[in-house]
Amino acid sequence: MAQSLLKETSIKLYFQNGVKENGDPQLISKTFNLVKATAAPDQIIQAADSIESIVKYPVHSVTKHESYDITR
């Protein structure tokens, strides 16, 4: 039976740095690695808020990414 082993967890913050001609937000992103796998959503948002306070652009959205090794 195949098994999965969590290898890495990261978060990606999308910052709004303007507005496109069609009115959609123009976004840039930054990935932060070495996130604790046990980090709760509230903790991730708290980290995003802290980062937002020291950067030029507001946070538009946050995603959490998990990478797994799959073995047989």
PDB file of N, CA and C in Angstrom:
ATOM      1  N   MET A   1       0.835  -1.176   0.000  1.00  0.00           N
ATOM      2  CA  MET A   1       0.000   0.000   0.000  1.00  0.00           C
ATOM      3  C   MET A   1       0.889   1.251   0.000  1.00  0.00           C
ATOM      4  N   ALA A   2       0.519   2.218  -0.782  1.00  0.00           N
ATOM      5  CA  ALA A   2       1.292   3.459  -0.871  1.00  0.00           C
ATOM      6  C   ALA A   2       1.133   4.276   0.411  1.00  0.00           C
ATOM      7  N   GLN A   3       2.195   5.006   0.738  1.00  0.00           N
ATOM      8  CA  GLN A   3       2.185   5.868   1.917  1.00  0.00           C
ATOM      9  C   GLN A   3       2.655   7.260   1.521  1.00  0.00           C
ATOM     10  N   SER A   4       2.188   8.245   2.257  1.00  0.00           N
ATOM     11  CA  SER A   4       2.654   9.610   2.023  1.00  0.00           C
ATOM     12  C   SER A   4       3.318  10.131   3.290  1.00  0.00           C
ATOM     13  N   LEU A   5       4.391  10.875   3.090  1.00  0.00           N
ATOM     14  CA  LEU A   5       5.141  11.464   4.193  1.00  0.00           C
ATOM     15  C   LEU A   5       5.297  12.955   3.913  1.00  0.00           C
ATOM     16  N   LEU A   6       4.793  13.769   4.834  1.00  0.00           N
ATOM     17  CA  LEU A   6       4.886  15.212   4.666  1.00  0.00           C
ATOM     18  C   LEU A   6       6.344  15.631   4.618  1.00  0.00           C
ATOM     19  N   LYS A   7       6.712  16.317   3.547  1.00  0.00           N
ATOM     20  CA  LYS A   7       8.098  16.724   3.332  1.00  0.00           C
ATOM     21  C   LYS A   7       8.312  18.188   3.709  1.00  0.00           C
ATOM     22  N   GLU A   8       7.387  19.047   3.286  1.00  0.00           N
ATOM     23  CA  GLU A   8       7.581  20.487   3.476  1.00  0.00           C
ATOM     24  C   GLU A   8       6.232  21.195   3.470  1.00  0.00           C
ATOM     25  N   THR A   9       6.131  22.242   4.283  1.00  0.00           N
ATOM     26  CA  THR A   9       4.947  23.089   4.303  1.00  0.00           C
ATOM     27  C   THR A   9       5.397  24.525   4.058  1.00  0.00           C
ATOM     28  N   SER A  10       4.643  25.233   3.225  1.00  0.00           N
ATOM     29  CA  SER A  10       4.966  26.633   2.939  1.00  0.00           C
ATOM     30  C   SER A  10       3.667  27.424   2.810  1.00  0.00           C
ATOM     31  N   ILE A  11       3.799  28.738   2.893  1.00  0.00           N
ATOM     32  CA  ILE A  11       2.661  29.612   2.621  1.00  0.00           C
ATOM     33  C   ILE A  11       3.056  30.573   1.507  1.00  0.00           C
ATOM     34  N   LYS A  12       2.069  30.955   0.733  1.00  0.00           N
ATOM     35  CA  LYS A  12       2.296  31.903  -0.351  1.00  0.00           C
ATOM     36  C   LYS A  12       1.378  33.096  -0.120  1.00  0.00           C
ATOM     37  N   LEU A  13       1.979  34.273  -0.016  1.00  0.00           N
ATOM     38  CA  LEU A  13       1.223  35.501   0.165  1.00  0.00           C
ATOM     39  C   LEU A  13       1.124  36.224  -1.164  1.00  0.00           C
ATOM     40  N   TYR A  14      -0.084  36.635  -1.493  1.00  0.00           N
ATOM     41  CA  TYR A  14      -0.331  37.414  -2.703  1.00  0.00           C
ATOM     42  C   TYR A  14      -0.593  38.852  -2.273  1.00  0.00           C
ATOM     43  N   PHE A  15       0.191  39.766  -2.817  1.00  0.00           N
ATOM     44  CA  PHE A  15       0.074  41.179  -2.493  1.00  0.00           C
ATOM     45  C   PHE A  15      -0.536  41.924  -3.674  1.00  0.00           C
ATOM     46  N   GLN A  16      -1.434  42.854  -3.376  1.00  0.00           N
ATOM     47  CA  GLN A  16      -2.015  43.667  -4.445  1.00  0.00           C
ATOM     48  C   GLN A  16      -1.150  44.902  -4.626  1.00  0.00           C
ATOM     49  N   ASN A  17      -0.562  45.006  -5.833  1.00  0.00           N
ATOM     50  CA  ASN A  17       0.311  46.147  -6.107  1.00  0.00           C
ATOM     51  C   ASN A  17      -0.258  47.055  -7.183  1.00  0.00           C
ATOM     52  N   GLY A  18      -1.562  46.989  -7.377  1.00  0.00           N
ATOM     53  CA  GLY A  18      -2.206  47.852  -8.351  1.00  0.00           C
ATOM     54  C   GLY A  18      -3.496  47.229  -8.851  1.00  0.00           C
ATOM     55  N   VAL A  19      -4.040  47.875  -9.886  1.00  0.00           N
ATOM     56  CA  VAL A  19      -5.280  47.407 -10.500  1.00  0.00           C
ATOM     57  C   VAL A  19      -5.071  47.345 -12.003  1.00  0.00           C
ATOM     58  N   LYS A  20      -5.491  46.240 -12.609  1.00  0.00           N
ATOM     59  CA  LYS A  20      -5.381  46.084 -14.057  1.00  0.00           C
ATOM     60  C   LYS A  20      -6.411  46.969 -14.749  1.00  0.00           C
ATOM     61  N   GLU A  21      -6.240  47.157 -16.053  1.00  0.00           N
ATOM     62  CA  GLU A  21      -7.156  48.002 -16.817  1.00  0.00           C
ATOM     63  C   GLU A  21      -8.597  47.515 -16.735  1.00  0.00           C
ATOM     64  N   ASN A  22      -8.791  46.203 -16.609  1.00  0.00           N
ATOM     65  CA  ASN A  22     -10.149  45.660 -16.546  1.00  0.00           C
ATOM     66  C   ASN A  22     -10.739  45.715 -15.137  1.00  0.00           C
ATOM     67  N   GLY A  23     -10.001  46.254 -14.187  1.00  0.00           N
ATOM     68  CA  GLY A  23     -10.482  46.408 -12.824  1.00  0.00           C
ATOM     69  C   GLY A  23     -10.070  45.306 -11.867  1.00  0.00           C
ATOM     70  N   ASP A  24      -9.485  44.235 -12.387  1.00  0.00           N
ATOM     71  CA  ASP A  24      -9.015  43.144 -11.530  1.00  0.00           C
ATOM     72  C   ASP A  24      -7.759  43.577 -10.775  1.00  0.00           C
ATOM     73  N   PRO A  25      -7.552  43.022  -9.586  1.00  0.00           N
ATOM     74  CA  PRO A  25      -6.336  43.367  -8.846  1.00  0.00           C
ATOM     75  C   PRO A  25      -5.088  42.818  -9.536  1.00  0.00           C
ATOM     76  N   GLN A  26      -4.043  43.598  -9.533  1.00  0.00           N
ATOM     77  CA  GLN A  26      -2.739  43.147 -10.031  1.00  0.00           C
ATOM     78  C   GLN A  26      -1.984  42.609  -8.829  1.00  0.00           C
ATOM     79  N   LEU A  27      -1.531  41.358  -8.933  1.00  0.00           N
ATOM     80  CA  LEU A  27      -0.933  40.696  -7.781  1.00  0.00           C
ATOM     81  C   LEU A  27       0.515  40.307  -8.022  1.00  0.00           C
ATOM     82  N   ILE A  28       1.284  40.340  -6.949  1.00  0.00           N
ATOM     83  CA  ILE A  28       2.616  39.750  -6.911  1.00  0.00           C
ATOM     84  C   ILE A  28       2.595  38.763  -5.741  1.00  0.00           C
ATOM     85  N   SER A  29       3.498  37.794  -5.752  1.00  0.00           N
ATOM     86  CA  SER A  29       3.470  36.801  -4.681  1.00  0.00           C
ATOM     87  C   SER A  29       4.860  36.558  -4.114  1.00  0.00           C
ATOM     88  N   LYS A  30       4.858  36.042  -2.908  1.00  0.00           N
ATOM     89  CA  LYS A  30       6.089  35.667  -2.218  1.00  0.00           C
ATOM     90  C   LYS A  30       5.805  34.402  -1.423  1.00  0.00           C
ATOM     91  N   THR A  31       6.692  33.410  -1.570  1.00  0.00           N
ATOM     92  CA  THR A  31       6.549  32.148  -0.856  1.00  0.00           C
ATOM     93  C   THR A  31       7.470  32.122   0.357  1.00  0.00           C
ATOM     94  N   PHE A  32       6.941  31.654   1.473  1.00  0.00           N
ATOM     95  CA  PHE A  32       7.697  31.513   2.710  1.00  0.00           C
ATOM     96  C   PHE A  32       7.735  30.034   3.069  1.00  0.00           C
ATOM     97  N   ASN A  33       8.935  29.473   3.117  1.00  0.00           N
ATOM     98  CA  ASN A  33       9.129  28.058   3.421  1.00  0.00           C
ATOM     99  C   ASN A  33       9.344  27.852   4.916  1.00  0.00           C
ATOM    100  N   LEU A  34       9.522  26.619   5.293  1.00  0.00           N
ATOM    101  CA  LEU A  34       9.805  26.223   6.678  1.00  0.00           C
ATOM    102  C   LEU A  34       8.670  26.589   7.632  1.00  0.00           C
ATOM    103  N   VAL A  35       7.442  26.479   7.156  1.00  0.00           N
ATOM    104  CA  VAL A  35       6.271  26.705   7.994  1.00  0.00           C
ATOM    105  C   VAL A  35       5.999  25.422   8.779  1.00  0.00           C
ATOM    106  N   LYS A  36       5.677  25.536  10.041  1.00  0.00           N
ATOM    107  CA  LYS A  36       5.363  24.346  10.839  1.00  0.00           C
ATOM    108  C   LYS A  36       4.126  23.663  10.263  1.00  0.00           C
ATOM    109  N   ALA A  37       4.208  22.368  10.104  1.00  0.00           N
ATOM    110  CA  ALA A  37       3.086  21.600   9.556  1.00  0.00           C
ATOM    111  C   ALA A  37       1.856  21.698  10.447  1.00  0.00           C
ATOM    112  N   THR A  38       2.068  21.938  11.726  1.00  0.00           N
ATOM    113  CA  THR A  38       0.960  22.006  12.682  1.00  0.00           C
ATOM    114  C   THR A  38       0.374  23.408  12.819  1.00  0.00           C
ATOM    115  N   ALA A  39       0.849  24.361  12.032  1.00  0.00           N
ATOM    116  CA  ALA A  39       0.358  25.738  12.129  1.00  0.00           C
ATOM    117  C   ALA A  39      -1.129  25.799  11.787  1.00  0.00           C
ATOM    118  N   ALA A  40      -1.901  26.371  12.693  1.00  0.00           N
ATOM    119  CA  ALA A  40      -3.341  26.523  12.491  1.00  0.00           C
ATOM    120  C   ALA A  40      -3.605  27.687  11.531  1.00  0.00           C
ATOM    121  N   PRO A  41      -4.768  27.688  10.874  1.00  0.00           N
ATOM    122  CA  PRO A  41      -5.097  28.795   9.973  1.00  0.00           C
ATOM    123  C   PRO A  41      -4.991  30.168  10.643  1.00  0.00           C
ATOM    124  N   ASP A  42      -5.430  30.274  11.897  1.00  0.00           N
ATOM    125  CA  ASP A  42      -5.327  31.556  12.605  1.00  0.00           C
ATOM    126  C   ASP A  42      -3.876  31.996  12.769  1.00  0.00           C
ATOM    127  N   GLN A  43      -2.984  31.051  13.005  1.00  0.00           N
ATOM    128  CA  GLN A  43      -1.564  31.377  13.140  1.00  0.00           C
ATOM    129  C   GLN A  43      -0.978  31.828  11.806  1.00  0.00           C
ATOM    130  N   ILE A  44      -1.416  31.213  10.726  1.00  0.00           N
ATOM    131  CA  ILE A  44      -0.931  31.600   9.398  1.00  0.00           C
ATOM    132  C   ILE A  44      -1.397  33.008   9.059  1.00  0.00           C
ATOM    133  N   ILE A  45      -2.653  33.316   9.352  1.00  0.00           N
ATOM    134  CA  ILE A  45      -3.167  34.667   9.107  1.00  0.00           C
ATOM    135  C   ILE A  45      -2.439  35.679   9.983  1.00  0.00           C
ATOM    136  N   GLN A  46      -2.150  35.321  11.221  1.00  0.00           N
ATOM    137  CA  GLN A  46      -1.403  36.217  12.111  1.00  0.00           C
ATOM    138  C   GLN A  46      -0.015  36.503  11.536  1.00  0.00           C
ATOM    139  N   ALA A  47       0.639  35.485  10.998  1.00  0.00           N
ATOM    140  CA  ALA A  47       1.948  35.679  10.366  1.00  0.00           C
ATOM    141  C   ALA A  47       1.818  36.577   9.142  1.00  0.00           C
ATOM    142  N   ALA A  48       0.781  36.354   8.334  1.00  0.00           N
ATOM    143  CA  ALA A  48       0.561  37.183   7.140  1.00  0.00           C
ATOM    144  C   ALA A  48       0.329  38.639   7.534  1.00  0.00           C
ATOM    145  N   ASP A  49      -0.443  38.859   8.592  1.00  0.00           N
ATOM    146  CA  ASP A  49      -0.685  40.228   9.071  1.00  0.00           C
ATOM    147  C   ASP A  49       0.609  40.889   9.536  1.00  0.00           C
ATOM    148  N   SER A  50       1.461  40.128  10.207  1.00  0.00           N
ATOM    149  CA  SER A  50       2.745  40.673  10.667  1.00  0.00           C
ATOM    150  C   SER A  50       3.633  41.049   9.490  1.00  0.00           C
ATOM    151  N   ILE A  51       3.663  40.189   8.483  1.00  0.00           N
ATOM    152  CA  ILE A  51       4.460  40.477   7.286  1.00  0.00           C
ATOM    153  C   ILE A  51       3.899  41.698   6.569  1.00  0.00           C
ATOM    154  N   GLU A  52       2.573  41.768   6.474  1.00  0.00           N
ATOM    155  CA  GLU A  52       1.930  42.895   5.791  1.00  0.00           C
ATOM    156  C   GLU A  52       2.302  44.228   6.434  1.00  0.00           C
ATOM    157  N   SER A  53       2.512  44.226   7.743  1.00  0.00           N
ATOM    158  CA  SER A  53       2.812  45.476   8.446  1.00  0.00           C
ATOM    159  C   SER A  53       4.191  46.036   8.101  1.00  0.00           C
ATOM    160  N   ILE A  54       5.061  45.218   7.476  1.00  0.00           N
ATOM    161  CA  ILE A  54       6.410  45.705   7.170  1.00  0.00           C
ATOM    162  C   ILE A  54       6.709  45.764   5.670  1.00  0.00           C
ATOM    163  N   VAL A  55       5.697  45.496   4.839  1.00  0.00           N
ATOM    164  CA  VAL A  55       5.906  45.576   3.393  1.00  0.00           C
ATOM    165  C   VAL A  55       5.063  46.700   2.808  1.00  0.00           C
ATOM    166  N   LYS A  56       5.325  47.003   1.562  1.00  0.00           N
ATOM    167  CA  LYS A  56       4.699  48.147   0.906  1.00  0.00           C
ATOM    168  C   LYS A  56       3.249  47.900   0.495  1.00  0.00           C
ATOM    169  N   TYR A  57       2.908  46.662   0.132  1.00  0.00           N
ATOM    170  CA  TYR A  57       1.596  46.368  -0.440  1.00  0.00           C
ATOM    171  C   TYR A  57       0.731  45.547   0.512  1.00  0.00           C
ATOM    172  N   PRO A  58      -0.604  45.704   0.420  1.00  0.00           N
ATOM    173  CA  PRO A  58      -1.495  44.919   1.279  1.00  0.00           C
ATOM    174  C   PRO A  58      -1.603  43.467   0.812  1.00  0.00           C
ATOM    175  N   VAL A  59      -1.819  42.568   1.771  1.00  0.00           N
ATOM    176  CA  VAL A  59      -2.021  41.155   1.446  1.00  0.00           C
ATOM    177  C   VAL A  59      -3.418  40.991   0.851  1.00  0.00           C
ATOM    178  N   HIS A  60      -3.476  40.378  -0.316  1.00  0.00           N
ATOM    179  CA  HIS A  60      -4.753  40.105  -0.989  1.00  0.00           C
ATOM    180  C   HIS A  60      -5.287  38.738  -0.585  1.00  0.00           C
ATOM    181  N   SER A  61      -4.399  37.737  -0.536  1.00  0.00           N
ATOM    182  CA  SER A  61      -4.808  36.386  -0.153  1.00  0.00           C
ATOM    183  C   SER A  61      -3.598  35.577   0.300  1.00  0.00           C
ATOM    184  N   VAL A  62      -3.889  34.457   0.951  1.00  0.00           N
ATOM    185  CA  VAL A  62      -2.850  33.573   1.486  1.00  0.00           C
ATOM    186  C   VAL A  62      -3.216  32.138   1.129  1.00  0.00           C
ATOM    187  N   THR A  63      -2.231  31.364   0.681  1.00  0.00           N
ATOM    188  CA  THR A  63      -2.449  29.937   0.437  1.00  0.00           C
ATOM    189  C   THR A  63      -1.399  29.137   1.192  1.00  0.00           C
ATOM    190  N   LYS A  64      -1.794  27.932   1.604  1.00  0.00           N
ATOM    191  CA  LYS A  64      -0.883  27.019   2.297  1.00  0.00           C
ATOM    192  C   LYS A  64      -0.613  25.848   1.364  1.00  0.00           C
ATOM    193  N   HIS A  65       0.656  25.495   1.215  1.00  0.00           N
ATOM    194  CA  HIS A  65       1.059  24.407   0.326  1.00  0.00           C
ATOM    195  C   HIS A  65       1.792  23.340   1.129  1.00  0.00           C
ATOM    196  N   GLU A  66       1.438  22.090   0.862  1.00  0.00           N
ATOM    197  CA  GLU A  66       2.111  20.964   1.506  1.00  0.00           C
ATOM    198  C   GLU A  66       2.685  20.063   0.427  1.00  0.00           C
ATOM    199  N   SER A  67       3.916  19.645   0.620  1.00  0.00           N
ATOM    200  CA  SER A  67       4.604  18.759  -0.316  1.00  0.00           C
ATOM    201  C   SER A  67       4.815  17.412   0.367  1.00  0.00           C
ATOM    202  N   TYR A  68       4.469  16.350  -0.334  1.00  0.00           N
ATOM    203  CA  TYR A  68       4.577  15.002   0.227  1.00  0.00           C
ATOM    204  C   TYR A  68       5.486  14.131  -0.623  1.00  0.00           C
ATOM    205  N   ASP A  69       6.190  13.214   0.028  1.00  0.00           N
ATOM    206  CA  ASP A  69       6.871  12.118  -0.652  1.00  0.00           C
ATOM    207  C   ASP A  69       5.912  10.936  -0.624  1.00  0.00           C
ATOM    208  N   ILE A  70       5.686  10.339  -1.788  1.00  0.00           N
ATOM    209  CA  ILE A  70       4.810   9.178  -1.892  1.00  0.00           C
ATOM    210  C   ILE A  70       5.686   7.951  -2.142  1.00  0.00           C
ATOM    211  N   THR A  71       5.515   6.934  -1.313  1.00  0.00           N
ATOM    212  CA  THR A  71       6.317   5.713  -1.446  1.00  0.00           C
ATOM    213  C   THR A  71       5.398   4.497  -1.533  1.00  0.00           C
ATOM    214  N   ARG A  72       5.975   3.430  -2.027  1.00  0.00           N
ATOM    215  CA  ARG A  72       5.215   2.167  -2.111  1.00  0.00           C
ATOM    216  C   ARG A  72       5.369   1.370  -0.853  1.00  0.00           C
TER     217      ARG A  72
END
